[in-house]
Amino acid sequence: MATIAVVPALLAPDYAPRVLWQDQAPPPTIGPSSLPPSCDAVVVGAGYCGLSAARELARRGLHVVVVDKEPLGWGASTRNGGMVIPELKAGPAALERSLGPVGRRLYHEVNEAFDHVEALVAGVDPAASGGIDCDYERTGQLYLAHAPRLVRGLEELAREHAAMGEAVRFVPRDELAAEIGSDAYHGAVVMERTGGLHPARFHAGLARLALEAGAELHDRTAAVAIDRRHGGFHVLTTRGAVSARQVLVATNAYADDLLPELRRRVLPVGSYIIATDVLPTELARAVSPRDRMFVDTKNFLFYWRLTPDGRVLFGGRRSLAPVEVHEARDFLYDELVRVHPQLAGTPITHAWGGSVAITLDRLPHVGRLDGVWYATGCNGSGVALNTWLGGRLAAVLVGEAPPPAAAELVHRRIPAHAWRWGYLPFVGSWFAWQDRGPGRPGLRTPRP
Ligand SMILES: Cc1cc2nc3c(=O)[nH]c(=O)nc-3n(C[C@H](O)[C@H](O)[C@H](O)COP(=O)(O)OP(=O)(O)OC[C@H]3O[C@@H](n4cnc5c(N)ncnc54)[C@H](O)[C@@H]3O)c2cc1C
């Protein structure tokens, strides 16, 4: 495959290939403790989804044990862009056209997820007394056409959302300067219902709420097997076994062989982020006059924003194959300066990567495998959705709510999953060709 030459990134003297958010907000310390022999529910995975489920189960009086195989705050939940976006890769009308009434329910549920996160951080949600201090701002999102051929689709998308009563409008190219300091785009949709938060502070807040509700958190504890026993489950971990009446697996992109069938239905794909040094206020305003969350229309999209402390955070990927963080860093810096030439000479302090869970239809999925519930498939947008899905699954487990719409979608296997690294680079080249070339099938079109 052809290598694209890029100018190496300009690195600050204190540059480190680390996660900015984790540096700024280390996770709460949870002392080592032994696992109980039994409990009501085991939750596997301590990201937004697992912690939300644990909080909701514990506050209903259940004895909940959360296990995560890594140190607390290791997964995607402290590595992401912090964009709180109610979206599903398709507008409401397109979702309903392709999926029928389930599509409409999905649209309403992602919006409910967005409201849920806003209520949690504001402390309006009864389960979040005091709220979560995570620098949340409702900033709005700018969804940017990277090529002229995308403009009509964006106009249509704006109409679809506006028809649902949302504050969404199309901004033509000659008015973009009020929204973004870049000449690289051909028009955009502004969606006011989008926010930005500090992912690690949000995660730490969810962990605190789960602990306060009475959930037990055990990190560095991998679940390695789940057996059905006596009408319940026996969960074997690297630190002992726990019996439970219910088990919920919230491992998203990091699904391992605990549930091989779940692993086969999820494609973990790397996404990478760089963060600049703190910018002078005027430069930050020149890049983002209204402090929006920025996302573009490519398959290999870029997403970027100002951080709460005034840096630019710029994320994306250029292939489906795994790459080293330093390669991604140089590529992202090159693109950042192309999009925002005013940032030439601004060094970067951090670069990191994480995995997003891609599903075949690019939609979230909830299901049961041999009695074990799971939620997965953030497809790059799980800050709001996975947080909400965790809470909703808790309500399902105790019989208070029906499963969410995502449980009604057929969750297909990724074809030839075991051989994916053989063919994915070619699929990636096809996506990249679409990004450069004349044809992309549709904007944010789910492929059921
Ligand atoms: C670089 C990047 C940028 C992103 N940007 C955004 C964004 O701006 N907006 C947005 O909405 N979404 C974004 N996302 C997606 C978002 O971060 C995720 O959807 C979300 O964090 C998923 O939360 P989760 O709790 O489901 O999974 P995670 O937070 O990934 O947690 C899963 C946990 O499961 C654990 N685990 C796995 N197997 C086992 C096992 N056998 N035993 C015990 N534990 C196990 C892992 O250690 C991990 O901690 C981004 C993701 C990445 C990687």
Coordinates of C-alpha atoms and ligand atoms in Angstrom, one line a residue:
M1 CA 0.0 0.0 0.0
A2 CA 1.3 3.5 -0.8
T3 CA 2.8 5.4 2.1
I4 CA 1.7 9.0 2.4
A5 CA 4.6 11.3 3.4
V6 CA 3.8 13.7 6.2
V7 CA 5.9 16.3 8.0
P8 CA 6.6 15.0 11.5
A9 CA 4.5 16.7 14.3
L10 CA 6.0 19.6 16.2
L11 CA 6.4 18.3 19.7
A12 CA 6.4 20.3 22.9
P13 CA 9.4 19.7 25.3
D14 CA 7.0 17.9 27.7
Y15 CA 5.3 15.9 24.9
A16 CA 4.4 12.4 26.0
P17 CA 2.4 9.7 24.2
R18 CA -0.2 9.8 26.9
V19 CA -3.9 10.5 27.3
L20 CA -4.4 14.2 28.2
W21 CA -7.6 13.5 30.1
Q22 CA -6.1 10.8 32.2
D23 CA -3.1 13.2 33.1
Q24 CA -5.6 15.9 34.2
A25 CA -8.0 13.7 36.1
P26 CA -6.7 10.4 37.4
P27 CA -9.4 8.0 38.3
P28 CA -10.6 7.6 41.9
T29 CA -8.6 5.2 43.9
I30 CA -10.3 2.0 44.9
G31 CA -8.4 -0.1 47.3
P32 CA -7.8 -3.8 46.6
S33 CA -10.5 -5.9 48.2
S34 CA -11.5 -9.5 47.8
L35 CA -14.5 -10.5 45.7
P36 CA -17.5 -11.7 47.6
P37 CA -18.6 -15.3 46.9
S38 CA -22.0 -14.2 45.6
C39 CA -23.9 -11.1 44.7
D40 CA -27.1 -10.2 42.8
A41 CA -25.4 -8.9 39.6
V42 CA -21.9 -8.9 38.1
V43 CA -21.1 -6.2 35.6
V44 CA -18.1 -6.8 33.4
G45 CA -16.4 -3.5 32.3
A46 CA -16.1 -0.3 34.3
G47 CA -16.5 2.3 31.5
Y48 CA -19.5 4.6 31.2
C49 CA -21.9 1.7 30.4
G50 CA -20.8 -0.6 33.2
L51 CA -20.7 2.1 35.8
S52 CA -24.1 3.5 34.8
A53 CA -25.6 0.0 35.0
A54 CA -23.9 -0.6 38.4
R55 CA -25.2 2.7 39.8
E56 CA -28.8 2.0 38.7
L57 CA -28.8 -1.5 40.0
A58 CA -27.2 -0.6 43.3
R59 CA -29.5 2.2 44.0
R60 CA -32.4 -0.2 43.6
G61 CA -30.9 -2.2 46.5
L62 CA -29.0 -4.9 44.5
H63 CA -25.6 -6.1 45.6
V64 CA -23.5 -5.3 42.5
V65 CA -20.0 -6.3 41.7
V66 CA -18.2 -4.6 38.8
V67 CA -15.0 -6.1 37.5
D68 CA -12.6 -4.6 35.0
K69 CA -9.5 -6.3 33.8
E70 CA -7.5 -3.0 33.6
P71 CA -6.9 -0.2 36.1
L72 CA -10.0 1.8 36.6
G73 CA -10.4 4.4 33.9
W74 CA -8.3 2.6 31.3
G75 CA -10.9 2.0 28.5
A76 CA -12.4 4.3 25.8
S77 CA -14.4 6.2 28.4
T78 CA -11.3 8.2 29.4
R79 CA -9.7 8.3 25.9
N80 CA -12.5 9.9 23.8
G81 CA -13.2 13.3 22.4
G82 CA -15.7 14.1 25.0
M83 CA -18.4 15.0 22.4
V84 CA -21.9 14.4 23.7
I85 CA -23.7 13.8 20.5
P86 CA -27.2 12.4 20.0
E87 CA -26.6 10.8 16.6
L88 CA -26.7 7.5 14.9
K89 CA -24.8 8.0 11.6
A90 CA -28.2 8.8 10.0
G91 CA -30.8 11.5 10.2
P92 CA -34.2 10.6 11.7
A93 CA -36.0 10.2 8.3
A94 CA -33.2 8.0 6.9
L95 CA -33.3 5.8 10.1
E96 CA -37.1 5.3 9.8
R97 CA -36.8 4.6 6.0
S98 CA -34.3 1.9 6.5
L99 CA -35.5 0.4 9.8
G100 CA -39.2 1.3 10.2
P101 CA -40.6 2.1 13.6
V102 CA -37.5 0.8 15.3
G103 CA -35.5 3.5 13.5
R104 CA -37.8 6.1 15.0
R105 CA -37.4 4.6 18.4
L106 CA -33.6 4.6 18.0
Y107 CA -33.7 8.3 17.1
H108 CA -35.8 9.1 20.2
E109 CA -33.6 7.0 22.4
V110 CA -30.3 8.7 21.4
N111 CA -32.0 11.9 22.2
E112 CA -33.1 10.5 25.5
A113 CA -29.5 9.5 26.1
F114 CA -28.3 13.1 25.5
D115 CA -30.9 14.4 27.9
H116 CA -29.9 11.8 30.4
V117 CA -26.2 12.9 30.4
E118 CA -27.2 16.6 30.7
A119 CA -29.4 15.7 33.7
L120 CA -26.6 13.6 35.3
V121 CA -24.0 16.3 35.0
A122 CA -26.5 19.0 36.2
G123 CA -27.6 16.9 39.2
V124 CA -31.2 17.0 38.0
D125 CA -31.2 13.2 37.7
P126 CA -32.2 11.8 41.1
A127 CA -29.4 9.2 40.8
A128 CA -26.8 12.0 40.6
S129 CA -27.0 14.1 43.7
G130 CA -24.7 17.1 43.3
G131 CA -24.2 16.4 39.6
I132 CA -20.9 15.6 38.0
D133 CA -18.2 18.3 37.7
C134 CA -16.8 17.5 34.2
D135 CA -16.6 20.9 32.4
Y136 CA -19.8 20.1 30.5
E137 CA -21.0 22.9 28.1
R138 CA -23.8 22.6 25.5
T139 CA -21.6 23.9 22.6
G140 CA -23.4 22.7 19.5
Q141 CA -21.8 20.7 16.8
L142 CA -20.6 21.7 13.3
Y143 CA -20.9 18.8 10.8
L144 CA -18.7 19.9 7.9
A145 CA -18.8 18.9 4.2
H146 CA -15.3 17.9 3.2
A147 CA -16.2 18.0 -0.5
P148 CA -18.8 20.0 -2.6
R149 CA -20.7 16.8 -3.5
L150 CA -21.7 16.4 0.2
V151 CA -23.4 19.8 0.4
R152 CA -26.8 18.6 -0.9
G153 CA -26.8 15.8 1.5
L154 CA -26.1 18.1 4.4
E155 CA -28.9 20.4 3.4
E156 CA -31.2 17.4 3.4
L157 CA -29.9 16.3 6.8
A158 CA -30.6 19.8 8.2
R159 CA -34.2 19.6 6.9
E160 CA -34.7 16.2 8.4
H161 CA -33.7 17.3 11.8
A162 CA -35.5 20.6 11.6
A163 CA -38.7 18.7 10.6
M164 CA -38.4 17.0 14.0
G165 CA -38.4 20.4 15.7
E166 CA -34.7 20.4 16.4
A167 CA -32.5 23.5 16.3
V168 CA -30.5 22.5 13.3
R169 CA -29.6 24.6 10.3
F170 CA -27.4 24.5 7.2
V171 CA -24.6 27.0 7.0
P172 CA -23.3 27.8 3.5
R173 CA -19.6 28.1 2.8
D174 CA -19.6 31.9 2.6
E175 CA -21.0 32.0 6.2
L176 CA -18.7 29.4 7.7
A177 CA -16.2 32.0 9.0
A178 CA -18.5 32.8 11.9
E179 CA -18.3 29.2 12.9
I180 CA -14.8 27.9 12.2
G181 CA -11.4 29.4 11.3
S182 CA -10.8 27.2 8.3
D183 CA -11.3 27.4 4.5
A184 CA -11.2 23.7 4.1
Y185 CA -14.9 23.0 4.1
H186 CA -17.8 23.6 1.7
G187 CA -20.8 24.0 4.0
A188 CA -21.9 22.6 7.3
V189 CA -24.9 21.7 9.5
V190 CA -25.1 23.3 12.9
M191 CA -26.8 21.1 15.5
E192 CA -27.3 22.9 18.7
R193 CA -28.1 19.8 20.8
T194 CA -24.5 18.7 21.2
G195 CA -22.1 19.3 24.1
G196 CA -18.6 18.8 25.2
L197 CA -17.3 17.4 28.5
H198 CA -14.0 16.2 30.1
P199 CA -14.3 12.5 29.6
A200 CA -12.1 11.4 32.5
R201 CA -13.9 13.7 34.9
F202 CA -17.2 12.4 33.7
H203 CA -16.0 8.8 34.2
A204 CA -14.6 9.6 37.7
G205 CA -18.0 11.1 38.5
L206 CA -19.9 8.0 37.3
A207 CA -17.5 5.8 39.4
R208 CA -18.2 8.0 42.5
L209 CA -21.9 7.7 41.9
A210 CA -21.7 3.9 41.5
L211 CA -19.7 3.6 44.7
E212 CA -22.0 6.0 46.6
A213 CA -25.0 3.9 45.5
G214 CA -23.2 0.8 47.0
A215 CA -21.7 -0.9 44.0
E216 CA -18.4 -2.7 44.5
L217 CA -15.7 -1.9 42.0
H218 CA -12.8 -4.3 41.4
D219 CA -10.3 -3.3 38.8
R220 CA -7.3 -5.4 37.5
T221 CA -9.8 -8.3 37.7
A222 CA -10.6 -10.0 34.4
A223 CA -13.7 -12.1 34.0
V224 CA -12.5 -15.2 32.2
A225 CA -15.5 -17.5 32.1
I226 CA -19.3 -17.4 32.7
D227 CA -21.1 -20.7 33.5
R228 CA -24.8 -21.1 34.0
R229 CA -25.5 -22.7 37.4
H230 CA -28.5 -23.2 39.6
G231 CA -30.7 -20.7 37.6
G232 CA -27.9 -18.1 37.9
F233 CA -24.3 -17.7 36.8
H234 CA -20.9 -18.5 38.1
V235 CA -18.4 -15.9 37.0
L236 CA -14.7 -17.0 37.1
T237 CA -12.3 -14.1 37.3
T238 CA -8.5 -13.8 37.7
R239 CA -9.1 -13.0 41.3
G240 CA -11.6 -15.7 42.3
A241 CA -15.2 -16.7 41.4
V242 CA -18.5 -14.9 42.1
S243 CA -22.0 -16.4 41.8
A244 CA -24.7 -14.0 40.6
R245 CA -28.3 -14.0 39.5
Q246 CA -27.6 -11.7 36.6
V247 CA -24.6 -10.8 34.5
L248 CA -24.2 -7.8 32.2
V249 CA -21.2 -7.5 29.8
A250 CA -20.3 -3.9 29.0
T251 CA -17.0 -4.3 27.2
N252 CA -17.8 -2.4 23.9
A253 CA -14.7 -2.4 21.7
Y254 CA -12.6 -4.4 24.2
A255 CA -14.7 -7.5 24.0
D256 CA -12.4 -10.6 24.5
D257 CA -13.0 -14.3 24.6
L258 CA -15.2 -14.1 27.6
L259 CA -18.2 -14.2 25.2
P260 CA -16.6 -15.4 21.9
E261 CA -19.9 -14.8 20.1
L262 CA -20.0 -11.2 21.2
R263 CA -16.4 -10.7 20.1
R264 CA -17.3 -12.0 16.6
R265 CA -20.0 -9.3 16.3
V266 CA -17.8 -6.3 17.0
L267 CA -14.9 -4.9 15.1
P268 CA -12.5 -3.0 17.3
V269 CA -11.0 -0.1 15.2
G270 CA -8.3 2.3 16.4
S271 CA -9.1 6.0 16.7
Y272 CA -6.3 8.4 17.6
I273 CA -6.1 11.9 19.1
I274 CA -3.5 14.7 19.5
A275 CA -3.7 17.6 21.8
T276 CA -1.9 20.9 21.4
D277 CA -0.3 23.1 24.0
V278 CA -2.7 25.6 25.6
L279 CA -3.4 28.2 23.0
P280 CA -3.4 32.0 23.6
T281 CA -7.1 33.0 23.9
E282 CA -7.1 34.9 20.5
L283 CA -5.7 31.9 18.6
A284 CA -8.3 29.6 20.2
R285 CA -11.1 31.9 19.2
A286 CA -9.6 32.1 15.7
V287 CA -9.9 28.3 15.4
S288 CA -13.3 28.0 17.0
P289 CA -15.2 31.3 17.4
R290 CA -18.2 29.6 19.0
D291 CA -16.4 26.7 20.8
R292 CA -18.3 24.1 18.7
M293 CA -17.6 20.4 18.5
F294 CA -16.4 19.8 14.9
V295 CA -16.9 16.6 12.8
D296 CA -16.5 16.2 9.1
T297 CA -18.3 14.0 6.5
K298 CA -15.5 11.6 5.6
N299 CA -15.6 7.8 6.2
F300 CA -12.3 8.4 8.0
L301 CA -13.6 11.5 9.6
F302 CA -11.8 14.1 11.7
Y303 CA -13.3 15.3 15.0
W304 CA -11.9 18.2 16.9
R305 CA -12.7 20.8 19.5
L306 CA -11.2 23.1 22.1
T307 CA -10.6 21.5 25.4
P308 CA -11.8 23.1 28.6
D309 CA -8.3 24.5 29.3
G310 CA -8.0 25.9 25.8
R311 CA -6.1 23.4 23.7
V312 CA -7.1 22.0 20.3
L313 CA -7.8 18.3 20.5
F314 CA -7.9 16.7 17.0
G315 CA -8.8 13.1 16.3
G316 CA -9.3 10.6 13.5
R317 CA -7.7 7.7 11.7
R318 CA -6.6 7.1 8.1
S319 CA -7.0 3.3 7.8
L320 CA -8.7 0.3 9.4
A321 CA -5.3 -1.3 10.1
P322 CA -3.7 -0.8 13.6
V323 CA -1.0 1.8 13.5
E324 CA 1.5 3.1 16.1
V325 CA 0.5 6.2 18.1
H326 CA 3.5 8.1 16.7
E327 CA 2.5 7.4 13.1
A328 CA -1.1 8.5 13.8
R329 CA 0.2 11.6 15.6
D330 CA 2.3 12.8 12.7
F331 CA -0.6 12.2 10.3
L332 CA -3.1 14.0 12.5
Y333 CA -0.8 17.0 13.0
D334 CA -0.2 17.3 9.3
E335 CA -4.0 17.3 8.7
L336 CA -4.6 19.7 11.7
V337 CA -2.3 22.3 10.2
R338 CA -3.9 21.8 6.7
V339 CA -7.4 22.4 8.2
H340 CA -6.2 25.3 10.5
P341 CA -3.0 26.8 9.0
Q342 CA -3.0 29.3 11.9
L343 CA -1.9 26.4 14.1
A344 CA 1.4 26.0 12.2
G345 CA 4.1 26.3 14.9
T346 CA 1.9 25.2 17.7
P347 CA 3.4 22.2 19.4
I348 CA 1.5 19.2 20.7
T349 CA 1.8 17.8 24.2
H350 CA -0.2 14.6 24.0
A351 CA -1.1 11.8 21.6
W352 CA -2.9 8.6 22.2
G353 CA -5.3 6.0 20.8
G354 CA -8.2 3.9 21.8
S355 CA -10.6 1.4 20.2
V356 CA -14.2 2.1 19.0
A357 CA -16.6 -0.8 18.5
I358 CA -17.9 -1.0 14.9
T359 CA -20.8 -3.2 14.1
L360 CA -21.8 -4.5 10.6
D361 CA -24.8 -2.1 10.4
R362 CA -23.0 0.7 12.3
L363 CA -25.7 0.7 14.9
P364 CA -25.6 0.0 18.6
H365 CA -26.7 -3.5 19.8
V366 CA -28.1 -4.9 22.9
G367 CA -28.8 -8.6 23.4
R368 CA -28.6 -11.7 25.4
L369 CA -26.1 -14.6 24.9
D370 CA -27.0 -17.7 26.9
G371 CA -28.8 -15.5 29.4
V372 CA -26.0 -12.9 29.7
W373 CA -27.0 -9.3 28.7
Y374 CA -24.7 -7.1 26.7
A375 CA -24.6 -3.7 25.2
T376 CA -22.1 -2.8 22.5
G377 CA -21.4 -1.0 19.2
C378 CA -20.9 2.6 20.0
N379 CA -19.5 3.1 16.4
G380 CA -17.5 6.1 17.7
S381 CA -20.4 7.8 19.5
G382 CA -20.9 6.3 22.9
V383 CA -20.4 9.1 25.5
A384 CA -24.2 9.7 25.7
L385 CA -25.5 6.4 24.3
N386 CA -23.4 3.9 26.3
T387 CA -24.0 5.8 29.5
W388 CA -27.7 5.7 28.9
L389 CA -27.7 2.1 27.7
G390 CA -26.1 1.0 30.9
G391 CA -28.8 2.6 33.0
R392 CA -31.5 1.3 30.8
L393 CA -30.2 -2.3 30.9
A394 CA -30.2 -2.1 34.7
A395 CA -33.9 -1.2 34.5
V396 CA -34.4 -4.2 32.1
L397 CA -32.6 -6.5 34.4
V398 CA -34.9 -5.7 37.3
G399 CA -38.0 -5.9 35.1
E400 CA -38.8 -2.1 35.2
A401 CA -38.4 -1.4 31.5
P402 CA -38.6 -3.2 28.2
P403 CA -35.3 -3.6 26.3
P404 CA -34.2 -0.6 24.2
A405 CA -34.8 -0.4 20.5
A406 CA -31.2 -1.6 19.9
A407 CA -32.3 -5.0 21.2
E408 CA -34.6 -5.4 18.2
L409 CA -31.9 -5.1 15.6
V410 CA -30.4 -8.3 14.2
H411 CA -26.8 -8.3 15.5
R412 CA -24.8 -9.9 12.7
R413 CA -21.3 -11.3 12.9
I414 CA -18.4 -9.5 11.3
P415 CA -17.6 -11.6 8.2
A416 CA -14.4 -13.7 8.6
H417 CA -13.7 -12.0 11.9
A418 CA -10.6 -14.2 12.6
W419 CA -9.1 -13.1 9.2
R420 CA -10.1 -9.4 9.5
W421 CA -6.5 -8.0 9.5
G422 CA -6.0 -9.7 6.2
Y423 CA -8.9 -7.9 4.4
L424 CA -9.5 -4.7 6.5
P425 CA -6.6 -2.7 5.0
F426 CA -8.3 -3.2 1.6
V427 CA -11.7 -2.2 2.9
G428 CA -10.0 0.9 4.4
S429 CA -8.4 1.7 1.1
W430 CA -11.9 1.6 -0.5
F431 CA -13.2 4.0 2.2
A432 CA -10.3 6.3 1.7
W433 CA -10.9 6.2 -2.1
Q434 CA -14.6 7.2 -1.4
D435 CA -13.4 10.1 0.7
R436 CA -11.2 11.4 -2.0
G437 CA -13.3 10.3 -5.0
P438 CA -16.6 11.0 -6.6
G439 CA -18.9 8.6 -4.8
R440 CA -19.9 8.0 -1.2
P441 CA -23.2 6.1 -0.9
G442 CA -24.9 8.4 1.6
L443 CA -24.4 10.6 4.6
R444 CA -24.4 8.7 7.8
T445 CA -26.4 5.9 6.2
P446 CA -26.9 2.9 8.4
R447 CA -26.5 -0.4 6.5
P448 CA -28.9 -2.8 8.1
Ligands
LIG1 C1 -10.2 7.9 20.6 C2 -11.7 7.8 20.8 C3 -12.5 8.9 20.7 C4 -13.9 8.9 20.9 N1 -14.6 10.0 20.9 C5 -15.9 10.0 21.2 C6 -16.7 11.2 21.3 O1 -16.1 12.3 21.1 N2 -18.0 11.1 21.5 C7 -18.6 9.9 21.7 O2 -19.8 9.9 21.9 N3 -17.9 8.8 21.7 C8 -16.6 8.8 21.5 N4 -15.9 7.6 21.5 C9 -16.6 6.4 21.9 C10 -16.7 6.3 23.5 O3 -15.5 6.6 24.1 C11 -17.2 4.9 23.8 O4 -18.4 4.6 23.1 C12 -17.5 4.7 25.3 O5 -16.5 5.2 26.1 C13 -17.7 3.2 25.6 O6 -18.0 3.1 26.9 P1 -18.1 1.6 27.5 O7 -18.3 1.7 28.9 O8 -19.1 0.9 26.7 O9 -16.7 0.9 27.1 P2 -15.2 1.2 27.7 O10 -15.1 2.5 28.4 O11 -14.3 0.9 26.6 O12 -15.0 0.1 28.8 C14 -15.0 -1.3 28.5 C15 -14.2 -1.9 29.6 O13 -14.3 -3.3 29.5 C16 -13.1 -3.9 30.1 N5 -13.1 -5.3 29.8 C17 -13.0 -5.9 28.6 N6 -13.0 -7.3 28.7 C18 -13.1 -7.5 30.0 C19 -13.1 -8.7 30.8 N7 -13.0 -9.9 30.2 N8 -13.1 -8.6 32.2 C20 -13.2 -7.4 32.8 N9 -13.1 -6.3 32.1 C21 -13.1 -6.3 30.7 C22 -12.0 -3.1 29.5 O14 -10.8 -3.1 30.3 C23 -12.7 -1.7 29.5 O15 -12.2 -0.9 30.6 C24 -14.5 7.6 21.3 C25 -13.7 6.5 21.4 C26 -12.3 6.6 21.2 C27 -11.5 5.3 21.4

